[in-house]
Each structure stands twice: as C-alpha cells, then as structure tokens.
PDB file of C-alpha atoms in Angstrom:
ATOM      1  CA  MET A 133     144.123  56.359  94.096  1.00  0.00           C
ATOM      2  CA  PHE A 134     146.287  54.911  96.880  1.00  0.00           C
ATOM      3  CA  LYS A 135     144.593  51.528  96.472  1.00  0.00           C
ATOM      4  CA  SER A 136     145.987  51.343  92.941  1.00  0.00           C
ATOM      5  CA  ILE A 137     149.441  52.165  94.302  1.00  0.00           C
ATOM      6  CA  GLN A 138     149.118  49.421  96.943  1.00  0.00           C
ATOM      7  CA  ILE A 139     148.091  46.818  94.384  1.00  0.00           C
ATOM      8  CA  LEU A 140     150.967  47.666  92.042  1.00  0.00           C
ATOM      9  CA  LEU A 141     153.466  47.701  94.928  1.00  0.00           C
ATOM     10  CA  ALA A 142     152.236  44.273  96.043  1.00  0.00           C
ATOM     11  CA  ILE A 143     152.669  42.933  92.501  1.00  0.00           C
ATOM     12  CA  ALA A 144     156.067  44.622  92.117  1.00  0.00           C
ATOM     13  CA  THR A 145     157.315  43.078  95.377  1.00  0.00           C
ATOM     14  CA  PHE A 146     156.226  39.586  94.369  1.00  0.00           C
ATOM     15  CA  HIS A 147     157.993  39.806  90.995  1.00  0.00           C
ATOM     16  CA  ASP A 148     160.941  41.809  92.378  1.00  0.00           C
ATOM     17  CA  TYR A 149     160.279  44.723  90.015  1.00  0.00           C
ATOM     18  CA  GLU A 150     162.170  47.990  90.261  1.00  0.00           C
ATOM     19  CA  ILE A 151     160.254  50.842  91.926  1.00  0.00           C
ATOM     20  CA  TRP A 152     161.615  54.288  91.083  1.00  0.00           C
ATOM     21  CA  GLN A 153     160.343  57.747  91.870  1.00  0.00           C
ATOM     22  CA  MET A 154     160.476  61.094  90.080  1.00  0.00           C
ATOM     23  CA  ASP A 155     159.125  64.550  90.804  1.00  0.00           C
ATOM     24  CA  VAL A 156     158.051  67.193  88.290  1.00  0.00           C
ATOM     25  CA  LYS A 157     159.372  70.662  89.077  1.00  0.00           C
ATOM     26  CA  THR A 158     156.727  73.428  88.849  1.00  0.00           C
ATOM     27  CA  ALA A 159     154.312  70.967  87.217  1.00  0.00           C
ATOM     28  CA  PHE A 160     151.395  73.361  86.656  1.00  0.00           C
ATOM     29  CA  LEU A 161     153.553  75.705  84.556  1.00  0.00           C
ATOM     30  CA  ASN A 162     153.639  73.010  81.845  1.00  0.00           C
ATOM     31  CA  GLY A 163     149.907  73.212  81.164  1.00  0.00           C
ATOM     32  CA  LYS A 164     148.622  74.732  77.933  1.00  0.00           C
ATOM     33  CA  LEU A 165     145.608  77.003  78.208  1.00  0.00           C
ATOM     34  CA  GLU A 166     142.655  76.410  75.897  1.00  0.00           C
ATOM     35  CA  GLU A 167     141.125  79.813  76.557  1.00  0.00           C
ATOM     36  CA  ASP A 168     142.251  83.430  76.945  1.00  0.00           C
ATOM     37  CA  VAL A 169     143.163  84.264  80.535  1.00  0.00           C
ATOM     38  CA  TYR A 170     144.266  87.686  81.745  1.00  0.00           C
ATOM     39  CA  MET A 171     145.775  88.759  85.057  1.00  0.00           C
ATOM     40  CA  THR A 172     146.852  91.960  86.716  1.00  0.00           C
ATOM     41  CA  GLN A 173     150.548  92.764  86.503  1.00  0.00           C
ATOM     42  CA  PRO A 174     152.647  91.236  89.292  1.00  0.00           C
ATOM     43  CA  GLU A 175     153.499  93.606  92.104  1.00  0.00           C
ATOM     44  CA  GLY A 176     156.932  95.146  91.626  1.00  0.00           C
ATOM     45  CA  PHE A 177     156.946  94.758  87.819  1.00  0.00           C
ATOM     46  CA  VAL A 178     154.592  97.604  86.925  1.00  0.00           C
ATOM     47  CA  THR A 179     156.183 100.447  84.956  1.00  0.00           C
ATOM     48  CA  PRO A 180     154.596 103.916  84.760  1.00  0.00           C
ATOM     49  CA  GLU A 181     154.015 103.736  80.993  1.00  0.00           C
ATOM     50  CA  ASN A 182     152.235 100.358  81.283  1.00  0.00           C
ATOM     51  CA  ALA A 183     150.366 100.940  84.552  1.00  0.00           C
ATOM     52  CA  GLY A 184     146.931 100.486  82.964  1.00  0.00           C
ATOM     53  CA  LYS A 185     147.703  97.235  81.170  1.00  0.00           C
ATOM     54  CA  VAL A 186     147.109  93.587  82.095  1.00  0.00           C
ATOM     55  CA  CYS A 187     148.999  90.399  81.259  1.00  0.00           C
ATOM     56  CA  LYS A 188     147.754  87.702  78.910  1.00  0.00           C
ATOM     57  CA  LEU A 189     148.859  84.250  80.037  1.00  0.00           C
ATOM     58  CA  GLN A 190     150.608  82.030  77.522  1.00  0.00           C
ATOM     59  CA  ARG A 191     150.775  79.059  79.899  1.00  0.00           C
ATOM     60  CA  SER A 192     148.967  77.827  82.975  1.00  0.00           C
ATOM     61  CA  ILE A 193     150.166  79.092  86.360  1.00  0.00           C
ATOM     62  CA  TYR A 194     149.534  78.130  89.965  1.00  0.00           C
ATOM     63  CA  GLY A 195     146.271  79.519  91.285  1.00  0.00           C
ATOM     64  CA  LEU A 196     144.157  79.030  88.176  1.00  0.00           C
ATOM     65  CA  LYS A 197     141.061  76.845  88.528  1.00  0.00           C
ATOM     66  CA  GLN A 198     142.020  74.940  85.378  1.00  0.00           C
ATOM     67  CA  ALA A 199     145.736  74.627  86.267  1.00  0.00           C
ATOM     68  CA  SER A 200     145.633  71.017  87.488  1.00  0.00           C
ATOM     69  CA  ARG A 201     143.511  69.846  84.551  1.00  0.00           C
ATOM     70  CA  SER A 202     145.758  71.628  82.033  1.00  0.00           C
ATOM     71  CA  TRP A 203     148.818  69.946  83.514  1.00  0.00           C
ATOM     72  CA  ASN A 204     147.160  66.547  83.499  1.00  0.00           C
ATOM     73  CA  LEU A 205     146.165  66.863  79.841  1.00  0.00           C
ATOM     74  CA  ARG A 206     149.691  67.963  78.932  1.00  0.00           C
ATOM     75  CA  PHE A 207     151.241  64.999  80.770  1.00  0.00           C
ATOM     76  CA  ASN A 208     148.719  62.575  79.289  1.00  0.00           C
ATOM     77  CA  ASP A 209     149.627  63.661  75.737  1.00  0.00           C
ATOM     78  CA  ALA A 210     153.353  63.381  76.475  1.00  0.00           C
ATOM     79  CA  ILE A 211     153.291  59.961  78.121  1.00  0.00           C
ATOM     80  CA  LYS A 212     151.172  58.461  75.349  1.00  0.00           C
ATOM     81  CA  GLU A 213     153.892  59.385  72.863  1.00  0.00           C
ATOM     82  CA  PHE A 214     156.200  56.988  74.760  1.00  0.00           C
ATOM     83  CA  GLY A 215     153.778  54.109  74.163  1.00  0.00           C
ATOM     84  CA  PHE A 216     151.989  54.137  77.519  1.00  0.00           C
ATOM     85  CA  ILE A 217     148.269  53.345  77.699  1.00  0.00           C
ATOM     86  CA  LYS A 218     145.987  54.940  80.294  1.00  0.00           C
ATOM     87  CA  ASN A 219     144.060  52.609  82.575  1.00  0.00           C
ATOM     88  CA  GLU A 220     140.340  53.143  81.991  1.00  0.00           C
ATOM     89  CA  ASP A 221     139.372  52.440  85.612  1.00  0.00           C
ATOM     90  CA  GLU A 222     142.204  54.448  87.198  1.00  0.00           C
ATOM     91  CA  PRO A 223     143.149  57.397  84.941  1.00  0.00           C
ATOM     92  CA  CYS A 224     146.358  58.144  86.871  1.00  0.00           C
ATOM     93  CA  VAL A 225     147.840  54.700  86.111  1.00  0.00           C
ATOM     94  CA  TYR A 226     149.574  54.005  82.794  1.00  0.00           C
ATOM     95  CA  LYS A 227     150.963  50.731  81.462  1.00  0.00           C
ATOM     96  CA  LYS A 228     153.293  49.641  78.673  1.00  0.00           C
ATOM     97  CA  PHE A 229     153.949  46.111  77.463  1.00  0.00           C
ATOM     98  CA  SER A 230     156.579  44.933  74.998  1.00  0.00           C
ATOM     99  CA  GLY A 231     156.917  41.166  74.973  1.00  0.00           C
ATOM    100  CA  SER A 232     157.983  40.136  78.460  1.00  0.00           C
ATOM    101  CA  ILE A 233     158.954  43.694  79.402  1.00  0.00           C
ATOM    102  CA  ILE A 234     156.365  45.376  81.634  1.00  0.00           C
ATOM    103  CA  SER A 235     156.275  48.985  82.817  1.00  0.00           C
ATOM    104  CA  PHE A 236     153.784  50.896  84.950  1.00  0.00           C
ATOM    105  CA  LEU A 237     153.662  54.616  85.623  1.00  0.00           C
ATOM    106  CA  ILE A 238     151.587  56.185  88.396  1.00  0.00           C
ATOM    107  CA  LEU A 239     151.007  59.947  88.470  1.00  0.00           C
ATOM    108  CA  TYR A 240     149.720  61.858  91.486  1.00  0.00           C
ATOM    109  CA  VAL A 241     149.790  65.593  90.638  1.00  0.00           C
ATOM    110  CA  ASP A 242     153.587  65.975  90.337  1.00  0.00           C
ATOM    111  CA  ASP A 243     154.730  62.740  92.016  1.00  0.00           C
ATOM    112  CA  ILE A 244     155.560  59.843  89.696  1.00  0.00           C
ATOM    113  CA  LEU A 245     156.204  56.172  90.466  1.00  0.00           C
ATOM    114  CA  ILE A 246     157.782  54.073  87.714  1.00  0.00           C
ATOM    115  CA  ILE A 247     157.550  50.293  88.156  1.00  0.00           C
ATOM    116  CA  GLY A 248     158.934  47.640  85.832  1.00  0.00           C
ATOM    117  CA  ASN A 249     161.025  44.543  85.267  1.00  0.00           C
ATOM    118  CA  ASP A 250     163.594  45.964  82.832  1.00  0.00           C
ATOM    119  CA  ILE A 251     166.077  48.595  84.009  1.00  0.00           C
ATOM    120  CA  PRO A 252     167.076  49.910  80.521  1.00  0.00           C
ATOM    121  CA  THR A 253     163.391  50.441  79.693  1.00  0.00           C
ATOM    122  CA  LEU A 254     162.787  52.328  82.938  1.00  0.00           C
ATOM    123  CA  GLN A 255     165.875  54.440  82.317  1.00  0.00           C
ATOM    124  CA  SER A 256     164.559  55.323  78.854  1.00  0.00           C
ATOM    125  CA  VAL A 257     161.227  56.343  80.403  1.00  0.00           C
ATOM    126  CA  LYS A 258     163.054  58.626  82.825  1.00  0.00           C
ATOM    127  CA  ALA A 259     165.088  60.104  79.971  1.00  0.00           C
ATOM    128  CA  CYS A 260     161.960  60.743  77.900  1.00  0.00           C
ATOM    129  CA  LEU A 261     160.198  62.430  80.807  1.00  0.00           C
ATOM    130  CA  SER A 262     163.253  64.590  81.488  1.00  0.00           C
ATOM    131  CA  SER A 263     163.306  65.659  77.834  1.00  0.00           C
ATOM    132  CA  CYS A 264     159.716  66.929  78.101  1.00  0.00           C
ATOM    133  CA  PHE A 265     159.618  68.356  81.624  1.00  0.00           C
ATOM    134  CA  SER A 266     161.975  69.660  84.259  1.00  0.00           C
ATOM    135  CA  MET A 267     162.296  66.581  86.486  1.00  0.00           C
ATOM    136  CA  LYS A 268     163.951  65.579  89.744  1.00  0.00           C
ATOM    137  CA  ASP A 269     165.164  61.989  89.921  1.00  0.00           C
ATOM    138  CA  LEU A 270     164.536  60.648  93.442  1.00  0.00           C
ATOM    139  CA  GLY A 271     165.991  57.204  92.764  1.00  0.00           C
ATOM    140  CA  GLU A 272     164.439  54.147  94.397  1.00  0.00           C
ATOM    141  CA  ALA A 273     161.046  54.973  95.895  1.00  0.00           C
ATOM    142  CA  ALA A 274     161.213  55.881  99.584  1.00  0.00           C
ATOM    143  CA  TYR A 275     158.131  58.066 100.195  1.00  0.00           C
ATOM    144  CA  ILE A 276     154.840  58.362  98.331  1.00  0.00           C
ATOM    145  CA  LEU A 277     152.030  60.644  99.505  1.00  0.00           C
ATOM    146  CA  GLY A 278     153.541  60.815 102.972  1.00  0.00           C
ATOM    147  CA  VAL A 279     153.839  57.027 103.275  1.00  0.00           C
ATOM    148  CA  LYS A 280     157.291  55.611 104.010  1.00  0.00           C
ATOM    149  CA  ILE A 281     158.312  52.640 101.852  1.00  0.00           C
ATOM    150  CA  TYR A 282     160.647  50.017 103.333  1.00  0.00           C
ATOM    151  CA  ARG A 283     161.971  47.235 101.121  1.00  0.00           C
ATOM    152  CA  ASP A 284     163.852  44.036 101.960  1.00  0.00           C
ATOM    153  CA  ARG A 285     164.858  42.516  98.625  1.00  0.00           C
ATOM    154  CA  SER A 286     166.541  39.474 100.190  1.00  0.00           C
ATOM    155  CA  ARG A 287     163.214  38.388 101.727  1.00  0.00           C
ATOM    156  CA  ARG A 288     161.061  39.953  98.982  1.00  0.00           C
ATOM    157  CA  LEU A 289     159.166  42.082 101.487  1.00  0.00           C
ATOM    158  CA  LEU A 290     157.837  45.619 101.224  1.00  0.00           C
ATOM    159  CA  GLY A 291     156.499  47.621 104.161  1.00  0.00           C
ATOM    160  CA  LEU A 292     154.365  50.761 104.217  1.00  0.00           C
ATOM    161  CA  SER A 293     154.466  52.950 107.320  1.00  0.00           C
ATOM    162  CA  GLN A 294     152.772  56.188 108.383  1.00  0.00           C
ATOM    163  CA  SER A 295     154.427  56.570 111.784  1.00  0.00           C
ATOM    164  CA  THR A 296     155.424  60.174 111.086  1.00  0.00           C
ATOM    165  CA  TYR A 297     151.926  61.089 109.926  1.00  0.00           C
ATOM    166  CA  ILE A 298     150.355  59.404 112.971  1.00  0.00           C
ATOM    167  CA  GLU A 299     152.663  61.352 115.301  1.00  0.00           C
ATOM    168  CA  LYS A 300     151.443  64.583 113.696  1.00  0.00           C
ATOM    169  CA  VAL A 301     147.809  63.520 114.108  1.00  0.00           C
ATOM    170  CA  LEU A 302     148.343  62.700 117.791  1.00  0.00           C
ATOM    171  CA  LYS A 303     149.981  66.065 118.356  1.00  0.00           C
ATOM    172  CA  ARG A 304     147.197  67.892 116.499  1.00  0.00           C
ATOM    173  CA  PHE A 305     144.588  66.511 118.896  1.00  0.00           C
ATOM    174  CA  ASN A 306     146.777  66.738 122.021  1.00  0.00           C
ATOM    175  CA  MET A 307     146.977  62.965 122.379  1.00  0.00           C
ATOM    176  CA  GLU A 308     150.761  62.557 122.088  1.00  0.00           C
ATOM    177  CA  ALA A 309     151.054  61.985 125.869  1.00  0.00           C
ATOM    178  CA  SER A 310     147.831  60.027 126.369  1.00  0.00           C
ATOM    179  CA  LYS A 311     147.485  56.486 127.639  1.00  0.00           C
ATOM    180  CA  LYS A 312     148.175  53.747 125.101  1.00  0.00           C
ATOM    181  CA  GLY A 313     145.183  51.720 123.978  1.00  0.00           C
ATOM    182  CA  PHE A 314     145.147  48.019 123.235  1.00  0.00           C
ATOM    183  CA  LEU A 315     142.155  47.979 120.839  1.00  0.00           C
ATOM    184  CA  PRO A 316     140.785  50.561 118.370  1.00  0.00           C
ATOM    185  CA  MET A 317     137.364  50.091 119.963  1.00  0.00           C
ATOM    186  CA  THR A 318     136.717  48.778 123.466  1.00  0.00           C
ATOM    187  CA  HIS A 319     134.936  45.442 123.537  1.00  0.00           C
ATOM    188  CA  GLY A 320     131.232  45.761 124.260  1.00  0.00           C
ATOM    189  CA  ILE A 321     130.945  49.418 123.220  1.00  0.00           C
ATOM    190  CA  SER A 322     127.865  50.044 121.062  1.00  0.00           C
ATOM    191  CA  LEU A 323     127.396  53.513 119.573  1.00  0.00           C
ATOM    192  CA  SER A 324     123.964  54.885 118.701  1.00  0.00           C
ATOM    193  CA  LYS A 325     122.000  58.089 118.091  1.00  0.00           C
ATOM    194  CA  GLU A 326     120.812  57.931 121.691  1.00  0.00           C
ATOM    195  CA  MET A 327     124.290  59.191 122.646  1.00  0.00           C
ATOM    196  CA  CYS A 328     123.876  62.372 120.570  1.00  0.00           C
ATOM    197  CA  PRO A 329     123.432  65.704 122.430  1.00  0.00           C
ATOM    198  CA  SER A 330     119.853  66.338 123.573  1.00  0.00           C
ATOM    199  CA  THR A 331     120.205  69.893 124.914  1.00  0.00           C
ATOM    200  CA  SER A 332     121.513  73.134 123.432  1.00  0.00           C
ATOM    201  CA  GLN A 333     124.244  73.268 126.081  1.00  0.00           C
ATOM    202  CA  GLU A 334     125.522  69.828 125.102  1.00  0.00           C
ATOM    203  CA  ARG A 335     125.448  70.721 121.406  1.00  0.00           C
ATOM    204  CA  GLU A 336     127.318  73.953 122.099  1.00  0.00           C
ATOM    205  CA  ARG A 337     130.012  72.077 124.029  1.00  0.00           C
ATOM    206  CA  MET A 338     130.406  69.429 121.307  1.00  0.00           C
ATOM    207  CA  SER A 339     130.597  72.106 118.595  1.00  0.00           C
ATOM    208  CA  GLN A 340     133.955  73.130 120.088  1.00  0.00           C
ATOM    209  CA  ILE A 341     135.354  69.608 119.614  1.00  0.00           C
ATOM    210  CA  PRO A 342     137.033  68.854 116.212  1.00  0.00           C
ATOM    211  CA  TYR A 343     135.183  65.573 115.784  1.00  0.00           C
ATOM    212  CA  ALA A 344     134.968  65.553 111.965  1.00  0.00           C
ATOM    213  CA  LEU A 345     138.584  66.699 111.645  1.00  0.00           C
ATOM    214  CA  ALA A 346     139.735  63.799 113.814  1.00  0.00           C
ATOM    215  CA  ILE A 347     137.679  61.331 111.759  1.00  0.00           C
ATOM    216  CA  GLY A 348     139.182  62.639 108.514  1.00  0.00           C
ATOM    217  CA  SER A 349     142.727  62.534 109.881  1.00  0.00           C
ATOM    218  CA  ILE A 350     142.352  58.947 111.063  1.00  0.00           C
ATOM    219  CA  MET A 351     140.642  57.963 107.798  1.00  0.00           C
ATOM    220  CA  TYR A 352     143.727  58.803 105.715  1.00  0.00           C
ATOM    221  CA  ALA A 353     145.800  56.414 107.830  1.00  0.00           C
ATOM    222  CA  MET A 354     143.091  53.757 107.603  1.00  0.00           C
ATOM    223  CA  ILE A 355     142.889  54.000 103.808  1.00  0.00           C
ATOM    224  CA  CYS A 356     146.644  53.848 103.273  1.00  0.00           C
ATOM    225  CA  THR A 357     148.289  51.584 105.845  1.00  0.00           C
ATOM    226  CA  ARG A 358     146.006  50.884 108.800  1.00  0.00           C
ATOM    227  CA  PRO A 359     143.076  48.676 107.760  1.00  0.00           C
ATOM    228  CA  ASP A 360     142.796  47.523 111.389  1.00  0.00           C
ATOM    229  CA  LEU A 361     141.011  50.827 112.085  1.00  0.00           C
ATOM    230  CA  SER A 362     138.243  50.214 109.548  1.00  0.00           C
ATOM    231  CA  TYR A 363     135.530  48.923 111.878  1.00  0.00           C
ATOM    232  CA  ALA A 364     136.077  51.509 114.611  1.00  0.00           C
ATOM    233  CA  LEU A 365     136.199  54.341 112.082  1.00  0.00           C
ATOM    234  CA  SER A 366     133.084  53.065 110.316  1.00  0.00           C
ATOM    235  CA  MET A 367     131.185  53.169 113.596  1.00  0.00           C
ATOM    236  CA  THR A 368     132.368  56.597 114.747  1.00  0.00           C
ATOM    237  CA  SER A 369     132.103  58.351 111.370  1.00  0.00           C
ATOM    238  CA  ARG A 370     128.315  57.862 111.273  1.00  0.00           C
ATOM    239  CA  TYR A 371     127.766  60.551 113.896  1.00  0.00           C
ATOM    240  CA  GLN A 372     129.758  63.453 112.456  1.00  0.00           C
ATOM    241  CA  ALA A 373     126.614  65.551 111.997  1.00  0.00           C
ATOM    242  CA  ASN A 374     125.741  65.497 115.703  1.00  0.00           C
ATOM    243  CA  PRO A 375     128.374  63.724 117.810  1.00  0.00           C
ATOM    244  CA  GLY A 376     127.957  63.192 121.517  1.00  0.00           C
ATOM    245  CA  GLU A 377     130.452  62.864 124.353  1.00  0.00           C
ATOM    246  CA  GLY A 378     130.357  59.062 124.087  1.00  0.00           C
ATOM    247  CA  HIS A 379     131.188  59.223 120.385  1.00  0.00           C
ATOM    248  CA  TRP A 380     134.152  61.505 121.077  1.00  0.00           C
ATOM    249  CA  VAL A 381     135.439  59.112 123.759  1.00  0.00           C
ATOM    250  CA  ALA A 382     135.345  56.337 121.121  1.00  0.00           C
ATOM    251  CA  VAL A 383     137.384  58.488 118.712  1.00  0.00           C
ATOM    252  CA  LYS A 384     139.946  59.250 121.403  1.00  0.00           C
ATOM    253  CA  ASN A 385     140.239  55.503 122.051  1.00  0.00           C
ATOM    254  CA  ILE A 386     141.233  55.084 118.399  1.00  0.00           C
ATOM    255  CA  LEU A 387     143.925  57.746 118.865  1.00  0.00           C
ATOM    256  CA  LYS A 388     145.169  56.003 122.026  1.00  0.00           C
ATOM    257  CA  TYR A 389     145.413  52.767 120.062  1.00  0.00           C
ATOM    258  CA  LEU A 390     147.346  54.575 117.327  1.00  0.00           C
ATOM    259  CA  ARG A 391     149.788  55.880 119.923  1.00  0.00           C
ATOM    260  CA  ARG A 392     150.641  52.316 120.931  1.00  0.00           C
ATOM    261  CA  THR A 393     150.793  50.995 117.362  1.00  0.00           C
ATOM    262  CA  LYS A 394     152.151  53.965 115.392  1.00  0.00           C
ATOM    263  CA  ASP A 395     155.172  51.952 114.226  1.00  0.00           C
ATOM    264  CA  VAL A 396     153.100  49.028 112.904  1.00  0.00           C
ATOM    265  CA  PHE A 397     153.733  48.272 109.208  1.00  0.00           C
ATOM    266  CA  LEU A 398     151.493  47.093 106.414  1.00  0.00           C
ATOM    267  CA  VAL A 399     153.665  44.382 104.826  1.00  0.00           C
ATOM    268  CA  TYR A 400     153.497  42.760 101.381  1.00  0.00           C
ATOM    269  CA  GLY A 401     155.446  39.653 100.479  1.00  0.00           C
ATOM    270  CA  GLY A 402     156.243  36.198 101.710  1.00  0.00           C
ATOM    271  CA  GLU A 403     153.634  34.462  99.541  1.00  0.00           C
ATOM    272  CA  GLU A 404     154.487  31.529  97.307  1.00  0.00           C
ATOM    273  CA  GLN A 405     151.874  32.525  94.730  1.00  0.00           C
ATOM    274  CA  LEU A 406     150.461  35.902  93.753  1.00  0.00           C
ATOM    275  CA  SER A 407     146.802  35.438  94.608  1.00  0.00           C
ATOM    276  CA  ILE A 408     143.915  37.417  95.983  1.00  0.00           C
ATOM    277  CA  LYS A 409     142.398  36.173  99.216  1.00  0.00           C
ATOM    278  CA  GLY A 410     139.080  37.564 100.386  1.00  0.00           C
ATOM    279  CA  TYR A 411     137.173  37.175 103.632  1.00  0.00           C
ATOM    280  CA  THR A 412     133.717  38.446 104.505  1.00  0.00           C
ATOM    281  CA  ASP A 413     131.299  38.179 107.387  1.00  0.00           C
ATOM    282  CA  ALA A 414     128.015  39.708 108.484  1.00  0.00           C
ATOM    283  CA  SER A 415     125.969  40.197 111.603  1.00  0.00           C
ATOM    284  CA  PHE A 416     122.182  40.167 111.940  1.00  0.00           C
ATOM    285  CA  GLN A 417     120.244  43.271 113.001  1.00  0.00           C
ATOM    286  CA  THR A 418     123.095  44.643 115.111  1.00  0.00           C
ATOM    287  CA  ASP A 419     122.701  48.326 114.178  1.00  0.00           C
ATOM    288  CA  LYS A 420     121.038  49.890 117.235  1.00  0.00           C
ATOM    289  CA  ASP A 421     119.681  52.854 115.260  1.00  0.00           C
ATOM    290  CA  ASP A 422     117.698  51.018 112.572  1.00  0.00           C
ATOM    291  CA  SER A 423     118.170  47.273 113.308  1.00  0.00           C
ATOM    292  CA  ARG A 424     119.990  46.716 110.038  1.00  0.00           C
ATOM    293  CA  SER A 425     122.475  43.933 109.522  1.00  0.00           C
ATOM    294  CA  GLN A 426     126.122  44.869 109.119  1.00  0.00           C
ATOM    295  CA  SER A 427     128.761  43.326 106.888  1.00  0.00           C
ATOM    296  CA  GLY A 428     132.500  43.555 106.553  1.00  0.00           C
ATOM    297  CA  PHE A 429     135.222  42.305 104.214  1.00  0.00           C
ATOM    298  CA  VAL A 430     138.967  42.249 103.686  1.00  0.00           C
ATOM    299  CA  PHE A 431     140.969  41.413 100.551  1.00  0.00           C
ATOM    300  CA  CYS A 432     144.679  40.582 100.602  1.00  0.00           C
ATOM    301  CA  LEU A 433     147.219  40.508  97.776  1.00  0.00           C
ATOM    302  CA  ASN A 434     150.711  39.060  98.250  1.00  0.00           C
ATOM    303  CA  GLY A 435     150.152  38.744 101.988  1.00  0.00           C
ATOM    304  CA  GLY A 436     148.994  42.320 102.622  1.00  0.00           C
ATOM    305  CA  VAL A 437     145.625  44.070 102.745  1.00  0.00           C
ATOM    306  CA  VAL A 438     144.586  46.106  99.703  1.00  0.00           C
ATOM    307  CA  SER A 439     140.906  46.645 100.544  1.00  0.00           C
TER     308      SER A 439
END
C-alpha cells in the first residue's frame, strides 16, 4: 500500500501537483450491513421493561468482523459516483481523468490523500466527500501513516521522514542511549544457522528476547522510508524461528545505525525527467546455509527509491 503512495508522491512532486489530506470521522459507522446482526443492549441503557431484549443493528459499528469491509464497500460506491475509477492492481487507489485534468485519491481505512493538478476539481472532490460522510479537512498533506511529509515547492522536492517513529522503536527496545552505528550491518559479518541456539538453556534465554518484534518494527521503517536497511533486515529476518545471540547482536547493530541516522530523509525530486531507474546485482553461492546465490535490486522514481 505505501509503495503506491510513494510512487504517486514522486509523480506529484515532479509535476508540482497539489497533495491534500482528509480524514473520515467514525468511518466504520458508515457501513451498511448485508446481514442481520444483533447485540446485547449497551450497559447503562437497559430499562426494566426491556431487560430481556437485544438490539438489531441498522448500520455497521466498531468491533464487528465485517465493519472494515462494509465501510470500504460503502466508500467505493460513493467515490465511483464522482467519476473515479478503482485501480485494478491497488484497490485503495482511485483515478479520474478529464482532458488534461488529473486526480488521484488514495484511501487507507479512514485516511484520504487527494492528489491532482487542478485546484477547483480537488475542491469539488472534497465537497462531494463532505456531502456523503462526516469529514475533517486536514489541508495540505503533512502526515500519512505516521510518516512526516516535508515539501519544498521552490526546489520541487518532497521528503519523507520517520524520525518520530524510529525514536519510539529505539525506546521500545531500550536502545535510545546506545552507541551510534555507522553501518546497518558490520562489514564481514556472515549470519548462518550455525549461530542458532544448540542447547535448551540457550533457547530459553533467547525466548526472552523480542527478536521478531524488533524485526517487524524495523521492517515498517524499511518499507516506508529507509531502503538502506533492506539488506541487513533481509539477513536477520531469516532466523526469527530460532535466533541466536549473534543474530540478536546483528539486529541491535541495525538499531544503533538507526539512532545515528534517525533524521535521514527519503527525498523525491531534482530530476529533469520523470523516469524509472533500476539497478540489480547478484552474488554467487554466498548463502552459508544452502550455498544459494543472492540477488538484490533497487528502483528509483524522480530521484528517490520506490522499491
């Protein structure tokens, strides 16, 4: 999902499109139920004469298994009435074309990004959405999914930062006062299954370490704004089932590196042409566990990494 947002932001920066943000208030309450759902009466609303009765829901509410799907179907029907077409490959992205006027809409649960090259058209989209749902207009996009958006229109640059998120991750794993690392993985380090625990005592000690939680926390930063962590995270994530002390040291090195580079941006812009540039490389039989070859790639759009 965030890859689609990155690509559209890179395109919007190159063409100097407007990027606006809206939020749907109590989004799940807009869903329409397709089946009969009953619930017990809310505490504090039960009267003696109706003590044995239950409530039949007329609309979706928070807590239902089908609540998110009901809301999504309701929004999909509404946005199509405004002339938007759903992207077949990314169902949360909608587009609308009218001559040279281009508009994109990205929905993530209740967060909405509206991107386009015509302000009156975008204003009409906001008005239509507000007529259907209770909306909050957040103006020019500043945050999306916890990622801070910086924009320099004069230089046609857009930066994405997760410094606040990274600070929370460091604090969660007690690494906020650690040494600062220079590389996400120390040169010459080679992880393998030989480093996994071999005794019950070692396995018991490692079971107390939140290895998988650390991998998942770092992975969100890597996916969104920190592609420089990809190789180190790829190596360390292979041993989540049975990590050893050496694997955990490698993960902590990534966190030390993040402490030094938490304010680093992912920047789009500065390109003369909007083009995709891809690079790939491979090694030969470098995997110590099974002697497989390993490959890697990076793709850039408008000067910034998107994959």
